[in-house]
Amino acid sequence: LGTSTLFTANCDGDDATLTSSVAAAIDKNISVIAATGNVDSTTGIASPACVTNITAVGGVTKADAMDFNRNNITDLLAPGVSIKSLKPSIGCLGGCSCTENFMTCSGTSMSTPHVAAAFALVRQYRKLENNSVLSPAVIQDTLNDTGKLINDSSGSGLIFRRINILA
């Protein structure tokens, strides 16, 4: 679901319709979350993750080692390696391994649902706690403030946060 072209900065000018649609969603407190891509670039991420106001999600291994695309506009990290899920009715997807009814895949497309679920949990918690609705930016800030610090070992000098929903 991402482009093969990687962007080193926000890519709002690449697709004006997408950028305005994302802005409209954010104005209605709808979070938009996208995968950064999987070619292990330390300088570029795929569209649509590079669009302003989209939460760009990179991936880590279960041991919190950096993997996949990331750069200075990557917002959050989540586990994305060897993620087990149900196998779709169409069969095993390319690049994944399948056994019976289960499929194991790796990539930022596996990381992104973790972050989307974390957004939903934080939003619902605050709604039940004091009947307020947090904006996507506040939810993202909360997940960054409570996330585990991950240093990029590639030498880029970048530091990221891996979601930690218990915190």
PDB file of C-alpha atoms in Angstrom:
ATOM      1  CA  LEU A   1       0.000   0.000   0.000  1.00  0.00           C
ATOM      2  CA  GLY A   2       2.957   2.335  -0.349  1.00  0.00           C
ATOM      3  CA  THR A   3       4.888   3.869  -3.194  1.00  0.00           C
ATOM      4  CA  SER A   4       8.212   2.534  -4.417  1.00  0.00           C
ATOM      5  CA  THR A   5       9.449   6.142  -4.432  1.00  0.00           C
ATOM      6  CA  LEU A   6      10.867   7.106  -1.040  1.00  0.00           C
ATOM      7  CA  PHE A   7      10.615  10.614   0.363  1.00  0.00           C
ATOM      8  CA  THR A   8      13.142  12.272   2.665  1.00  0.00           C
ATOM      9  CA  ALA A   9      10.642  14.906   3.836  1.00  0.00           C
ATOM     10  CA  ASN A  10       6.905  15.529   3.798  1.00  0.00           C
ATOM     11  CA  CYS A  11       5.433  14.756   0.384  1.00  0.00           C
ATOM     12  CA  ASP A  12       2.288  16.899   0.460  1.00  0.00           C
ATOM     13  CA  GLY A  13       2.893  18.212  -3.067  1.00  0.00           C
ATOM     14  CA  ASP A  14       3.044  14.714  -4.525  1.00  0.00           C
ATOM     15  CA  ASP A  15      -0.723  14.114  -4.228  1.00  0.00           C
ATOM     16  CA  ALA A  16      -2.785  17.188  -3.360  1.00  0.00           C
ATOM     17  CA  THR A  17      -6.051  15.216  -3.198  1.00  0.00           C
ATOM     18  CA  LEU A  18      -4.626  12.766  -0.679  1.00  0.00           C
ATOM     19  CA  THR A  19      -3.101  15.570   1.383  1.00  0.00           C
ATOM     20  CA  SER A  20      -6.389  17.509   1.539  1.00  0.00           C
ATOM     21  CA  SER A  21      -8.336  14.335   2.361  1.00  0.00           C
ATOM     22  CA  VAL A  22      -5.986  13.591   5.259  1.00  0.00           C
ATOM     23  CA  ALA A  23      -6.308  17.169   6.520  1.00  0.00           C
ATOM     24  CA  ALA A  24     -10.118  16.880   6.389  1.00  0.00           C
ATOM     25  CA  ALA A  25     -10.012  13.617   8.353  1.00  0.00           C
ATOM     26  CA  ILE A  26      -7.710  15.117  10.997  1.00  0.00           C
ATOM     27  CA  ASP A  27     -10.057  18.128  11.298  1.00  0.00           C
ATOM     28  CA  LYS A  28     -12.789  15.630  12.242  1.00  0.00           C
ATOM     29  CA  ASN A  29     -10.496  13.919  14.822  1.00  0.00           C
ATOM     30  CA  ILE A  30     -10.020  10.870  12.596  1.00  0.00           C
ATOM     31  CA  SER A  31      -6.541   9.410  12.948  1.00  0.00           C
ATOM     32  CA  VAL A  32      -4.733   8.429   9.742  1.00  0.00           C
ATOM     33  CA  ILE A  33      -1.927   5.914  10.178  1.00  0.00           C
ATOM     34  CA  ALA A  34       0.334   4.515   7.430  1.00  0.00           C
ATOM     35  CA  ALA A  35       3.299   2.193   6.978  1.00  0.00           C
ATOM     36  CA  THR A  36       6.698   3.654   6.047  1.00  0.00           C
ATOM     37  CA  GLY A  37       7.753   0.781   3.738  1.00  0.00           C
ATOM     38  CA  ASN A  38      10.115  -2.170   3.837  1.00  0.00           C
ATOM     39  CA  VAL A  39      13.343  -1.613   1.892  1.00  0.00           C
ATOM     40  CA  ASP A  40      15.350  -0.735   5.029  1.00  0.00           C
ATOM     41  CA  SER A  41      16.042   2.862   4.048  1.00  0.00           C
ATOM     42  CA  THR A  42      17.330   5.103   6.842  1.00  0.00           C
ATOM     43  CA  THR A  43      16.598   8.281   4.877  1.00  0.00           C
ATOM     44  CA  GLY A  44      13.310   7.776   3.032  1.00  0.00           C
ATOM     45  CA  ILE A  45       9.782   6.568   3.650  1.00  0.00           C
ATOM     46  CA  ALA A  46       6.983   5.682   1.252  1.00  0.00           C
ATOM     47  CA  SER A  47       3.854   7.668   0.499  1.00  0.00           C
ATOM     48  CA  PRO A  48       1.280   7.979   1.999  1.00  0.00           C
ATOM     49  CA  ALA A  49       3.256   7.835   5.294  1.00  0.00           C
ATOM     50  CA  CYS A  50       5.149  10.993   4.305  1.00  0.00           C
ATOM     51  CA  VAL A  51       1.989  13.141   4.098  1.00  0.00           C
ATOM     52  CA  THR A  52       1.678  15.781   6.833  1.00  0.00           C
ATOM     53  CA  ASN A  53      -0.669  14.719   9.659  1.00  0.00           C
ATOM     54  CA  ILE A  54      -0.390  11.013   8.844  1.00  0.00           C
ATOM     55  CA  THR A  55       1.187   9.004  11.647  1.00  0.00           C
ATOM     56  CA  ALA A  56       4.121   7.299   9.897  1.00  0.00           C
ATOM     57  CA  VAL A  57       4.831   3.856  11.379  1.00  0.00           C
ATOM     58  CA  GLY A  58       8.139   2.012  11.198  1.00  0.00           C
ATOM     59  CA  GLY A  59       8.897  -1.461  12.472  1.00  0.00           C
ATOM     60  CA  VAL A  60      11.162  -3.220  14.915  1.00  0.00           C
ATOM     61  CA  THR A  61      11.950  -6.829  15.675  1.00  0.00           C
ATOM     62  CA  LYS A  62      10.606  -8.439  18.836  1.00  0.00           C
ATOM     63  CA  ALA A  63      13.990  -7.574  20.399  1.00  0.00           C
ATOM     64  CA  ASP A  64      13.477  -3.887  19.424  1.00  0.00           C
ATOM     65  CA  ALA A  65      16.123  -3.904  16.682  1.00  0.00           C
ATOM     66  CA  MET A  66      15.434  -1.380  13.929  1.00  0.00           C
ATOM     67  CA  ASP A  67      14.163  -2.746  10.636  1.00  0.00           C
ATOM     68  CA  PHE A  68      12.455  -1.352   7.532  1.00  0.00           C
ATOM     69  CA  ASN A  69      12.153   2.255   6.291  1.00  0.00           C
ATOM     70  CA  ARG A  70      12.557   5.168   8.672  1.00  0.00           C
ATOM     71  CA  ASN A  71      13.718   8.751   8.680  1.00  0.00           C
ATOM     72  CA  ASN A  72      13.275  11.934  10.687  1.00  0.00           C
ATOM     73  CA  ILE A  73       9.534  12.125   9.911  1.00  0.00           C
ATOM     74  CA  THR A  74       8.786   8.586  11.126  1.00  0.00           C
ATOM     75  CA  ASP A  75       6.448   9.064  14.088  1.00  0.00           C
ATOM     76  CA  LEU A  76       6.191   5.747  15.930  1.00  0.00           C
ATOM     77  CA  LEU A  77       7.504   2.191  15.873  1.00  0.00           C
ATOM     78  CA  ALA A  78       5.789  -1.112  16.610  1.00  0.00           C
ATOM     79  CA  PRO A  79       6.686  -4.783  16.261  1.00  0.00           C
ATOM     80  CA  GLY A  80       6.707  -5.800  12.601  1.00  0.00           C
ATOM     81  CA  VAL A  81       8.767  -8.976  12.278  1.00  0.00           C
ATOM     82  CA  SER A  82       7.273 -12.485  12.301  1.00  0.00           C
ATOM     83  CA  ILE A  83       3.765 -11.291  13.150  1.00  0.00           C
ATOM     84  CA  LYS A  84       1.289 -14.172  13.203  1.00  0.00           C
ATOM     85  CA  SER A  85      -2.287 -13.625  12.062  1.00  0.00           C
ATOM     86  CA  LEU A  86      -5.119 -15.509  10.426  1.00  0.00           C
ATOM     87  CA  LYS A  87      -4.591 -16.621   6.855  1.00  0.00           C
ATOM     88  CA  PRO A  88      -6.949 -14.887   4.412  1.00  0.00           C
ATOM     89  CA  SER A  89      -9.421 -16.937   2.394  1.00  0.00           C
ATOM     90  CA  ILE A  90      -7.468 -16.105  -0.792  1.00  0.00           C
ATOM     91  CA  GLY A  91      -4.509 -18.099   0.525  1.00  0.00           C
ATOM     92  CA  CYS A  92      -1.009 -17.284   1.678  1.00  0.00           C
ATOM     93  CA  LEU A  93       0.235 -13.833   0.699  1.00  0.00           C
ATOM     94  CA  GLY A  94       3.586 -13.434  -1.048  1.00  0.00           C
ATOM     95  CA  GLY A  95       6.529 -13.093   1.319  1.00  0.00           C
ATOM     96  CA  CYS A  96       4.611 -14.711   4.173  1.00  0.00           C
ATOM     97  CA  SER A  97       4.718 -18.242   5.529  1.00  0.00           C
ATOM     98  CA  CYS A  98       1.527 -20.153   6.163  1.00  0.00           C
ATOM     99  CA  THR A  99       0.488 -23.170   8.189  1.00  0.00           C
ATOM    100  CA  GLU A 100      -3.120 -24.359   8.283  1.00  0.00           C
ATOM    101  CA  ASN A 101      -5.204 -21.249   9.157  1.00  0.00           C
ATOM    102  CA  PHE A 102      -2.330 -18.976  10.152  1.00  0.00           C
ATOM    103  CA  MET A 103       0.037 -16.685   8.292  1.00  0.00           C
ATOM    104  CA  THR A 104       3.286 -15.145   9.532  1.00  0.00           C
ATOM    105  CA  CYS A 105       4.503 -11.956   7.817  1.00  0.00           C
ATOM    106  CA  SER A 106       7.017  -9.184   8.357  1.00  0.00           C
ATOM    107  CA  GLY A 107       6.912  -5.519   7.358  1.00  0.00           C
ATOM    108  CA  THR A 108       5.627  -2.129   8.356  1.00  0.00           C
ATOM    109  CA  SER A 109       2.189  -3.273   7.223  1.00  0.00           C
ATOM    110  CA  MET A 110       2.363  -5.572  10.249  1.00  0.00           C
ATOM    111  CA  SER A 111       3.495  -2.716  12.531  1.00  0.00           C
ATOM    112  CA  THR A 112       0.786  -0.284  11.487  1.00  0.00           C
ATOM    113  CA  PRO A 113      -2.208  -2.211  12.944  1.00  0.00           C
ATOM    114  CA  HIS A 114      -0.437  -2.287  16.318  1.00  0.00           C
ATOM    115  CA  VAL A 115      -0.252   1.514  16.276  1.00  0.00           C
ATOM    116  CA  ALA A 116      -3.840   1.888  15.009  1.00  0.00           C
ATOM    117  CA  ALA A 117      -5.044  -0.309  17.875  1.00  0.00           C
ATOM    118  CA  ALA A 118      -2.988   1.708  20.373  1.00  0.00           C
ATOM    119  CA  PHE A 119      -4.615   4.910  19.048  1.00  0.00           C
ATOM    120  CA  ALA A 120      -8.062   3.356  19.516  1.00  0.00           C
ATOM    121  CA  LEU A 121      -7.260   2.222  23.067  1.00  0.00           C
ATOM    122  CA  VAL A 122      -5.904   5.620  24.155  1.00  0.00           C
ATOM    123  CA  ARG A 123      -8.847   7.408  22.552  1.00  0.00           C
ATOM    124  CA  GLN A 124     -11.417   5.108  24.186  1.00  0.00           C
ATOM    125  CA  TYR A 125      -9.686   5.245  27.575  1.00  0.00           C
ATOM    126  CA  ARG A 126      -9.806   9.057  27.656  1.00  0.00           C
ATOM    127  CA  LYS A 127     -13.412   9.051  26.439  1.00  0.00           C
ATOM    128  CA  LEU A 128     -14.450   6.728  29.283  1.00  0.00           C
ATOM    129  CA  GLU A 129     -12.250   8.484  31.844  1.00  0.00           C
ATOM    130  CA  ASN A 130     -13.547  12.032  31.401  1.00  0.00           C
ATOM    131  CA  ASN A 131     -15.777  12.077  28.311  1.00  0.00           C
ATOM    132  CA  SER A 132     -13.246  13.945  26.182  1.00  0.00           C
ATOM    133  CA  VAL A 133     -12.089  13.183  22.650  1.00  0.00           C
ATOM    134  CA  LEU A 134      -8.361  13.460  22.062  1.00  0.00           C
ATOM    135  CA  SER A 135      -7.088  14.774  18.757  1.00  0.00           C
ATOM    136  CA  PRO A 136      -4.858  12.517  16.651  1.00  0.00           C
ATOM    137  CA  ALA A 137      -1.868  14.764  17.477  1.00  0.00           C
ATOM    138  CA  VAL A 138      -2.458  14.424  21.233  1.00  0.00           C
ATOM    139  CA  ILE A 139      -2.788  10.645  20.936  1.00  0.00           C
ATOM    140  CA  GLN A 140       0.446  10.473  18.926  1.00  0.00           C
ATOM    141  CA  ASP A 141       2.217  12.654  21.499  1.00  0.00           C
ATOM    142  CA  THR A 142       0.929  10.428  24.307  1.00  0.00           C
ATOM    143  CA  LEU A 143       2.237   7.298  22.600  1.00  0.00           C
ATOM    144  CA  ASN A 144       5.593   8.985  21.997  1.00  0.00           C
ATOM    145  CA  ASP A 145       5.787  10.223  25.610  1.00  0.00           C
ATOM    146  CA  THR A 146       5.110   6.721  26.968  1.00  0.00           C
ATOM    147  CA  GLY A 147       6.942   4.718  24.296  1.00  0.00           C
ATOM    148  CA  LYS A 148      10.198   2.855  24.693  1.00  0.00           C
ATOM    149  CA  LEU A 149      13.228   4.756  23.439  1.00  0.00           C
ATOM    150  CA  ILE A 150      14.852   3.049  20.422  1.00  0.00           C
ATOM    151  CA  ASN A 151      18.182   4.288  19.053  1.00  0.00           C
ATOM    152  CA  ASP A 152      18.701   3.672  15.353  1.00  0.00           C
ATOM    153  CA  SER A 153      21.838   1.527  15.167  1.00  0.00           C
ATOM    154  CA  SER A 154      22.426   2.430  11.498  1.00  0.00           C
ATOM    155  CA  GLY A 155      24.491   5.453  12.457  1.00  0.00           C
ATOM    156  CA  SER A 156      21.775   7.913  11.422  1.00  0.00           C
ATOM    157  CA  GLY A 157      21.655   9.365  14.932  1.00  0.00           C
ATOM    158  CA  LEU A 158      17.870   9.135  14.942  1.00  0.00           C
ATOM    159  CA  ILE A 159      15.907   8.161  18.043  1.00  0.00           C
ATOM    160  CA  PHE A 160      12.415   6.736  17.870  1.00  0.00           C
ATOM    161  CA  ARG A 161       9.710   5.551  20.239  1.00  0.00           C
ATOM    162  CA  ARG A 162       8.214   2.072  20.098  1.00  0.00           C
ATOM    163  CA  ILE A 163       4.664   2.027  21.427  1.00  0.00           C
ATOM    164  CA  ASN A 164       4.225   0.731  24.959  1.00  0.00           C
ATOM    165  CA  ILE A 165       0.493   0.652  25.601  1.00  0.00           C
ATOM    166  CA  LEU A 166       0.892  -0.461  29.232  1.00  0.00           C
ATOM    167  CA  ALA A 167       2.827   2.721  29.992  1.00  0.00           C
TER     168      ALA A 167
END
